[in-house]
Every structure is written in C-alpha cells, then in structure tokens.
PDB file of C-alpha atoms in Angstrom:
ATOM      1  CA  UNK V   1     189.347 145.482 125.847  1.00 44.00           C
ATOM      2  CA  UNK V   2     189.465 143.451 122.626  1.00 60.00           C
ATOM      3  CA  UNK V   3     185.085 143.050 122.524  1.00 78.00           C
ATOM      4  CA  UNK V   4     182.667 144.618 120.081  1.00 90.00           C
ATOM      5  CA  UNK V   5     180.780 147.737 120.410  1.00 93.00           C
ATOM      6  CA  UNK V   6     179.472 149.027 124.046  1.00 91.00           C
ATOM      7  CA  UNK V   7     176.370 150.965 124.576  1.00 93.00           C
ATOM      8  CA  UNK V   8     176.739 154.892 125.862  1.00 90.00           C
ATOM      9  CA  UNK V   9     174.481 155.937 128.872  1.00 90.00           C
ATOM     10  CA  UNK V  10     172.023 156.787 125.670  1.00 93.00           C
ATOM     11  CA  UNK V  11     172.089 153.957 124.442  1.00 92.00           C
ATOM     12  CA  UNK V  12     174.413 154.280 121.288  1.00 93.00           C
ATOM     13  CA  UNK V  13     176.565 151.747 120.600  1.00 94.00           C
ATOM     14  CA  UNK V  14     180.551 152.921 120.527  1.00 95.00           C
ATOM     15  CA  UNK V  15     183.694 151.701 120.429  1.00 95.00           C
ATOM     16  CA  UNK V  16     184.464 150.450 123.979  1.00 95.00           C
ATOM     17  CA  UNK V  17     186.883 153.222 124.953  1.00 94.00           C
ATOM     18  CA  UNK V  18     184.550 156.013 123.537  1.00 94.00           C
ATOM     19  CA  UNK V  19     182.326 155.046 126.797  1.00 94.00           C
ATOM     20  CA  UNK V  20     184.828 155.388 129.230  1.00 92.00           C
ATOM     21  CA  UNK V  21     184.921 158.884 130.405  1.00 94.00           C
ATOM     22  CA  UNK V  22     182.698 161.479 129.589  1.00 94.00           C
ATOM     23  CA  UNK V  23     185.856 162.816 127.586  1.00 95.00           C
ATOM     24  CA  UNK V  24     185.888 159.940 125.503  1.00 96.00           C
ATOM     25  CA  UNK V  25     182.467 160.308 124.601  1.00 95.00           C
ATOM     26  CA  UNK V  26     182.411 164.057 123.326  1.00 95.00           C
ATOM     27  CA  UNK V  27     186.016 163.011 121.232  1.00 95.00           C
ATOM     28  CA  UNK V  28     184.802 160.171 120.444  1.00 95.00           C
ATOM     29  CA  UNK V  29     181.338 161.298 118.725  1.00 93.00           C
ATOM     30  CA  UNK V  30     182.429 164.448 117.517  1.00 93.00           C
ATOM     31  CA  UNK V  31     186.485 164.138 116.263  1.00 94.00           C
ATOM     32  CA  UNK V  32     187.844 160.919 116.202  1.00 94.00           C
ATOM     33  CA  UNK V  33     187.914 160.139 112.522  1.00 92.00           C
ATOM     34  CA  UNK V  34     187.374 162.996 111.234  1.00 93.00           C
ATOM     35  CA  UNK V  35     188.679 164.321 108.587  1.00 94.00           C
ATOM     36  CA  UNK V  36     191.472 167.075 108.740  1.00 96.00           C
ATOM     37  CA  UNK V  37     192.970 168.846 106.941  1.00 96.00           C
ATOM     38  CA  UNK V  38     195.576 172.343 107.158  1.00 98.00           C
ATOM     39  CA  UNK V  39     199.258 172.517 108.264  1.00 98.00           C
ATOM     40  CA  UNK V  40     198.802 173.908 111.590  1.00 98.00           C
ATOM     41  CA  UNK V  41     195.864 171.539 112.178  1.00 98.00           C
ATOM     42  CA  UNK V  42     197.898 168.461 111.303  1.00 98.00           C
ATOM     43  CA  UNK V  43     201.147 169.801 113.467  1.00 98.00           C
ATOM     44  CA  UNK V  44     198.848 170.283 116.039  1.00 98.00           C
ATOM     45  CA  UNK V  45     197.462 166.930 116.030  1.00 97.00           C
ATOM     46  CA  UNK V  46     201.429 165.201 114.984  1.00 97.00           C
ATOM     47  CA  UNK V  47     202.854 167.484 118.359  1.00 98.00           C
ATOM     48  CA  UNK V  48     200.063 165.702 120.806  1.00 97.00           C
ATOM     49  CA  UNK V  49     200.263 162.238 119.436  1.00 96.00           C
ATOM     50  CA  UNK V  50     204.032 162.689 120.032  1.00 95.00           C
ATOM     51  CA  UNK V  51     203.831 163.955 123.326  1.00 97.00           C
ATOM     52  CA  UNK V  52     200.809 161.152 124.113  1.00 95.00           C
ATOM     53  CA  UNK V  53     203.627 158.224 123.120  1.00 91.00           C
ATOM     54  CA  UNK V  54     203.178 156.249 126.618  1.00 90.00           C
ATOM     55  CA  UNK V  55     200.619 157.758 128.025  1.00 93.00           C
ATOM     56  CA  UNK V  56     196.851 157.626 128.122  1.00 93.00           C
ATOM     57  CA  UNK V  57     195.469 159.668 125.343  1.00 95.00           C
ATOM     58  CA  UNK V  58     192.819 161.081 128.294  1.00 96.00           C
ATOM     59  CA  UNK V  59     195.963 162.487 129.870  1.00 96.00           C
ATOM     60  CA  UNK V  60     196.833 164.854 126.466  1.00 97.00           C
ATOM     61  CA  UNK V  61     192.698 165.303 125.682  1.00 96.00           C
ATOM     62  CA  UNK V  62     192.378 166.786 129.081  1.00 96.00           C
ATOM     63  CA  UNK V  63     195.645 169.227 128.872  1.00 97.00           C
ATOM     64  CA  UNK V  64     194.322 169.952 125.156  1.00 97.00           C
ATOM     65  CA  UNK V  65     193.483 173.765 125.937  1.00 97.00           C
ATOM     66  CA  UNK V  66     196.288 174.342 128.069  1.00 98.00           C
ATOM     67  CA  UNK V  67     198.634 172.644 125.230  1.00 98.00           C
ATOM     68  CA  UNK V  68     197.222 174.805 122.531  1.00 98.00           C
ATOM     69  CA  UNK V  69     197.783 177.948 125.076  1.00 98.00           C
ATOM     70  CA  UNK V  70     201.633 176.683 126.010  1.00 98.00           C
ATOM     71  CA  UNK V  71     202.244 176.170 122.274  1.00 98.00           C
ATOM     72  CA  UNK V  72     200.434 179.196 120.987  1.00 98.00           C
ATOM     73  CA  UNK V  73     198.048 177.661 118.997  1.00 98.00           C
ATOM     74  CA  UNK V  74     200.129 175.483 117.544  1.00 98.00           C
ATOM     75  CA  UNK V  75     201.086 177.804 114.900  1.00 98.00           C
ATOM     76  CA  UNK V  76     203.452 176.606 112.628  1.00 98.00           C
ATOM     77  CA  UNK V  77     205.102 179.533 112.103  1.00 98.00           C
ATOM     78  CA  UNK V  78     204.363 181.193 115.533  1.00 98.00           C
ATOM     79  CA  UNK V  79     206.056 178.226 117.191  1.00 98.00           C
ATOM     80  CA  UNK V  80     209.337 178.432 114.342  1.00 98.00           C
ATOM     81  CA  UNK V  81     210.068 181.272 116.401  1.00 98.00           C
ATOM     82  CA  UNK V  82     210.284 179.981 119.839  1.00 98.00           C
ATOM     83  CA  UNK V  83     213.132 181.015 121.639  1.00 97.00           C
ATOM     84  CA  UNK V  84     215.372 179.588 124.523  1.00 97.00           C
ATOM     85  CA  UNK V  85     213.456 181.437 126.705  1.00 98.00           C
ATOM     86  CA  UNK V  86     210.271 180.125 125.415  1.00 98.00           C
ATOM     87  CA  UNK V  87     211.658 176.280 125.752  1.00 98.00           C
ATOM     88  CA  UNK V  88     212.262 176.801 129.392  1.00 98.00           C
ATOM     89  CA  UNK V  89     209.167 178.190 129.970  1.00 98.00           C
ATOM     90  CA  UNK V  90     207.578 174.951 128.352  1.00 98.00           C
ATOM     91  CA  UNK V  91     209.477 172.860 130.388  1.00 98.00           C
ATOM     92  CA  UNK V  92     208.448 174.356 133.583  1.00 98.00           C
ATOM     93  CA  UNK V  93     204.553 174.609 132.638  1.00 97.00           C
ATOM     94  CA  UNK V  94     202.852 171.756 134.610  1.00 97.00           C
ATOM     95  CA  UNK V  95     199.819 172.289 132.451  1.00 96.00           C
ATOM     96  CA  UNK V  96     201.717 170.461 129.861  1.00 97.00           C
ATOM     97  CA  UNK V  97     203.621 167.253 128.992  1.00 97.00           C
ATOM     98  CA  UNK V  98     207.048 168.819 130.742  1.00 95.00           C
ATOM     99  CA  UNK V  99     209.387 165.772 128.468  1.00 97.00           C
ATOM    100  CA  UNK V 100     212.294 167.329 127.296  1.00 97.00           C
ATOM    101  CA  UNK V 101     212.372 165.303 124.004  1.00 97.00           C
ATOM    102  CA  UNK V 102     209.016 165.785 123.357  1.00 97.00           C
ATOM    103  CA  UNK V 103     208.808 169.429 123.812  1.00 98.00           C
ATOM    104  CA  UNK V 104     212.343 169.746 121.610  1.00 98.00           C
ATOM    105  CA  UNK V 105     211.009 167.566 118.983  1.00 97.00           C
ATOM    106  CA  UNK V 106     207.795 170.390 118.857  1.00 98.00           C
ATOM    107  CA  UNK V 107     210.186 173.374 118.682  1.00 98.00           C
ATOM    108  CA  UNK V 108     212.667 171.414 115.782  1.00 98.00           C
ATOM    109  CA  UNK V 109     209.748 170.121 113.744  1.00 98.00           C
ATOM    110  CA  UNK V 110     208.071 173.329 114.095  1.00 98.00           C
ATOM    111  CA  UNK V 111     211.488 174.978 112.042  1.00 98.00           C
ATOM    112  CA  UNK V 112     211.638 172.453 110.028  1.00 97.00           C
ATOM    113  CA  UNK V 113     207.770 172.691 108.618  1.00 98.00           C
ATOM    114  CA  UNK V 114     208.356 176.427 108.576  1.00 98.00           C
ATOM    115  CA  UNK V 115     210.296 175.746 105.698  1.00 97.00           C
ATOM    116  CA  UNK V 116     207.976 174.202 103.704  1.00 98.00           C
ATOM    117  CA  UNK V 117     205.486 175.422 100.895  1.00 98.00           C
ATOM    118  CA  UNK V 118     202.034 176.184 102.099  1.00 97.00           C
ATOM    119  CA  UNK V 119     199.872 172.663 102.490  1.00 98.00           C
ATOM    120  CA  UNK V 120     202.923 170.392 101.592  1.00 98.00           C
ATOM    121  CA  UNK V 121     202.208 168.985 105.256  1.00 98.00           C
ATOM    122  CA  UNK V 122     198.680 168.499 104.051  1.00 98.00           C
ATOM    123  CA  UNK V 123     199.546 166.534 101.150  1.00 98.00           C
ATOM    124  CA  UNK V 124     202.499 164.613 102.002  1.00 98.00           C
ATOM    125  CA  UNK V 125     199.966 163.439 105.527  1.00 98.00           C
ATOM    126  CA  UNK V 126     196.690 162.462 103.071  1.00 97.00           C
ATOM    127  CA  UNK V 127     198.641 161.178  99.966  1.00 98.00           C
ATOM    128  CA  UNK V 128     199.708 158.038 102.865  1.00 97.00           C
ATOM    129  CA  UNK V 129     195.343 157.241 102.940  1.00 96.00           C
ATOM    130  CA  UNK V 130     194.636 154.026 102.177  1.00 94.00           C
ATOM    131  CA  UNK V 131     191.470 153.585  99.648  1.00 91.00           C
ATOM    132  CA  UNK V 132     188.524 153.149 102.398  1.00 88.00           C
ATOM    133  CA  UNK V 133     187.253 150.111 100.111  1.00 87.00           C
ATOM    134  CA  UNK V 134     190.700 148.036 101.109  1.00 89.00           C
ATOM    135  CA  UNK V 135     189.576 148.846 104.518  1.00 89.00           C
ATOM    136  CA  UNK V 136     186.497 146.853 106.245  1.00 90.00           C
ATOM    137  CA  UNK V 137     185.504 148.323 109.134  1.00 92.00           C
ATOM    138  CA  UNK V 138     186.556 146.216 112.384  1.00 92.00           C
ATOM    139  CA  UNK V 139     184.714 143.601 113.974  1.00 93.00           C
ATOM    140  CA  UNK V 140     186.256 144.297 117.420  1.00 92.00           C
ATOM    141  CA  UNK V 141     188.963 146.570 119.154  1.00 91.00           C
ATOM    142  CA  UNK V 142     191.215 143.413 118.305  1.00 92.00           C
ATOM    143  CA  UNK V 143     191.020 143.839 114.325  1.00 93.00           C
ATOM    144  CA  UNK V 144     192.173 147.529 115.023  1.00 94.00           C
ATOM    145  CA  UNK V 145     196.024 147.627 114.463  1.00 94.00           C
ATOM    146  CA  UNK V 146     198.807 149.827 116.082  1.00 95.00           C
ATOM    147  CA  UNK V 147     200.477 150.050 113.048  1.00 96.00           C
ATOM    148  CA  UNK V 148     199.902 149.237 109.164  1.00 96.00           C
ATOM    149  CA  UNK V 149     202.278 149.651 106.065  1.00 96.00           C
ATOM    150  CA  UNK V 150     201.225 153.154 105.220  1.00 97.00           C
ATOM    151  CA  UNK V 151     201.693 154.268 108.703  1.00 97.00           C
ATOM    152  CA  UNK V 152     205.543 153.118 108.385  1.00 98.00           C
ATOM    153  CA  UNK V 153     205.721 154.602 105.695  1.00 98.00           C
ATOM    154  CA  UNK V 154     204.309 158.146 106.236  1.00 98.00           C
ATOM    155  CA  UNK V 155     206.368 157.652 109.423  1.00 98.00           C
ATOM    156  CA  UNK V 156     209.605 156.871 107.304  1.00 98.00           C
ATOM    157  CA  UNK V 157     208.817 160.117 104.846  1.00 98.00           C
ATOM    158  CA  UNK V 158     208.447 162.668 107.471  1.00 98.00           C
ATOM    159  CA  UNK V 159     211.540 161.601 109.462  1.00 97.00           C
ATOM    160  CA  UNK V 160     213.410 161.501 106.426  1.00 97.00           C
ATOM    161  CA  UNK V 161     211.904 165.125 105.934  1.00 96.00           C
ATOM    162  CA  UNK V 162     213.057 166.264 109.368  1.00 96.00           C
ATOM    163  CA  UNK V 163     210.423 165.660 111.184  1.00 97.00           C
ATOM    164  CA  UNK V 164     210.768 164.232 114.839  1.00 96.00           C
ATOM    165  CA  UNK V 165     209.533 161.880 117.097  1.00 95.00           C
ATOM    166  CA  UNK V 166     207.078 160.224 114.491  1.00 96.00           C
ATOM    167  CA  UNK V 167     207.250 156.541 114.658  1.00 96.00           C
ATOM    168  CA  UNK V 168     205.073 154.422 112.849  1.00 97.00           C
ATOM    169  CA  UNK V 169     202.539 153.758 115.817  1.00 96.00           C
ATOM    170  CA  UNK V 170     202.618 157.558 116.276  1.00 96.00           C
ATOM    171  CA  UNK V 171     201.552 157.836 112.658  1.00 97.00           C
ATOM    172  CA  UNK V 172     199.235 155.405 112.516  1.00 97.00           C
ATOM    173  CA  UNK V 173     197.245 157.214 115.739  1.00 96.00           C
ATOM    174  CA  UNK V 174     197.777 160.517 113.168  1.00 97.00           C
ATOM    175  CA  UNK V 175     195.957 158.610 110.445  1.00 97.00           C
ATOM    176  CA  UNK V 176     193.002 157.385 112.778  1.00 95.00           C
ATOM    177  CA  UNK V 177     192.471 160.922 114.797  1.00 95.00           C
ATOM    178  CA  UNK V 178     192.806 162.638 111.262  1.00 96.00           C
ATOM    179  CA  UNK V 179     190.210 160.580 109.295  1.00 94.00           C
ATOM    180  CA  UNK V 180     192.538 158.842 107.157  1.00 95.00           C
ATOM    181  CA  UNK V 181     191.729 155.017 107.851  1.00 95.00           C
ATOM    182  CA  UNK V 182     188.188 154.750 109.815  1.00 93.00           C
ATOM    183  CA  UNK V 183     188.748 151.777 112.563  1.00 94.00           C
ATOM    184  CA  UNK V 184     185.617 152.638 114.244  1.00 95.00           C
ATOM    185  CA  UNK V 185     184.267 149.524 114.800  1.00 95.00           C
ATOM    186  CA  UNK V 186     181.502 148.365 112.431  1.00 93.00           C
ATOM    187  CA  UNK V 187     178.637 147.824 114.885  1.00 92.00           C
ATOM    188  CA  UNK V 188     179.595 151.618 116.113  1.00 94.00           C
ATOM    189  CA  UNK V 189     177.045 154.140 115.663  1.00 92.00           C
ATOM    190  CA  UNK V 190     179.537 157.139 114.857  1.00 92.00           C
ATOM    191  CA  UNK V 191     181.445 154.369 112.436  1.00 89.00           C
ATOM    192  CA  UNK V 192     178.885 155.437 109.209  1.00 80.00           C
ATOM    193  CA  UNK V 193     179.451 158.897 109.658  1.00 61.00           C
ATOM    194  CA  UNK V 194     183.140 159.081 110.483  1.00 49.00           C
ATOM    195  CA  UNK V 195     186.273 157.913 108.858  1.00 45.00           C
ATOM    196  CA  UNK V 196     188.578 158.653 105.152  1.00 40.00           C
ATOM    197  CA  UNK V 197     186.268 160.571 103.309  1.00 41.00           C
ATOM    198  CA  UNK V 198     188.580 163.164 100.500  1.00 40.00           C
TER     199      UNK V 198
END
C-alpha cells in the first residue's frame, strides 16, 4: 500500500497496515512509536526486529509472548548465560523463529551487551534520534523510508560494538517501534500522540 490514512472499524483514521488485523490495531494504537527506553527493553525489541528480517512483522507480534517465554524475558543478563543446552532447546521450540543465525546472533549479542555499563544500550540507541522538527510527518506509506542516514549509522556503531544481525533496515524498524523518528502518517489519528518525544 503506498495511500494515505485508512479508517479503523471506529472510524479512526490509521496508517493503512494498523487496520489490517486486529493485531495491528492494538500495536498499532498503543506501541508503535512509542517511546522506549531500558537495556533489556531495547534488546528485546533489537532480538525481534532481527529475527522479523523477511518476515511479516504479524508473524513475530503474534509469537511475542512465547518469544519473551523462550528467551526468558529477554533479560540481558539472564540470556548472557544461556548455555548449549539452552541453544538447542531454542532451536527446537516451534513457538519461536527456529533460524539458526538469528537465534545465535540473540545468544552472542546478549554476551556482548552483558559487558556493558548499565544504560550504555540506552544511550548509544537514542543519541542516533533525529530532531523531530527535521522530520515532517508523512503524507503517505510511500514518504516512509526503509532506511535513513542515522539508521546506517546506529546500524554501523552497534556492529562495530559487537552487536549482530543489525543492518541498517533492521535499525531503522528499531528507531520507528522505539519512538525515535515518528512516520505515522500525518492524517493518522495516533500520529499526534506518538513518535520522538525525550
């Protein structure tokens, strides 16, 4: 879809994909765009845009719980101390993403941000947020990029940091599920009270 805003079943208008499920709607309204902030919070949210990367997000927002259960909680340090054991059982869960690279890229980048000073993840993530004024909202899902300079950047940082299977689209879905850039689009109604906000 590359049109302007659709109306919900009451009547809002929303970003055409917020309308498409009944999934969609409650992310949509509720956590798209919003802002986070915390370690663990942000690995959780860098672990399922990795394992999303060619999939439909609907296919990681519906495994969400089962995710946060496989990967206990997506506790940074929790997760550091995964074992072999623990990697086979993730790659045998079929309530889960079962990709080998994706689920070894959770365990490494879990050791790796082990190792680093409490909310260093938070900073390095928000200090890539573009100033919101730079940023118009878009017109239609067409204006909304896959990928802007900040995202290759933040992308470049963290993998020269150790951290895995972060490309710049990757990053750039980080940014707009973490409320760093706001690309809901402009006739949205969720679009005033969503997006960057410090």
């Amino acid at each position: 879809m590359s049109g302007g805003t659709v109306a919900g079943a009451d009547g809002l208008p929303r970003c055409p994909w917020g309308v498409s499920t009944e999934d969609y709607v409650v992310y949509h309204d509720t956590e798209w765009g919003w802002p986070v902030r915390g370690d663990d919070a942000l690995f959780e949210r860098l672990s399922l845009e990795a394992f999303q990367s060619g999939l439909s997000w609907i296919t990681i927002l519906r495994r969400r719980e089962t995710f946060r259960a496989a990967f206990a909680g997506f506790r940074i340090a929790e997760v550091a101390r995964f074992t072999g054991k623990d990697r086979e059982r993730l790659l045998a869960d079929p309530g889960i993403i079962r990709n080998r690279a994706k689920v070894d890229a959770t365990l490494a980048n879990a050791k790796s941000l082990a190792g680093w000073a409490p909310g260093e993840l938070t900073d390095l993530v928000w200090s890539y947020a573009p100033d919101p004024a730079t940023r118009p909202l878009p017109r239609t899902t067409a204006d909304v990029p896959a990928v802007t300079d900040e995202s290759k950047a933040l992308s470049k940082e963290l993998k020269r940091r150790g951290v895995r299977f972060v490309g710049p689209t990757t990053a750039y879905a980080l940014m707009q599920a973490c409320g760093l850039v706001n690309d809901h689009l402009a006739g949205c109604a969720f679009a005033a009270a969503e997006g960057a906000r410090a």
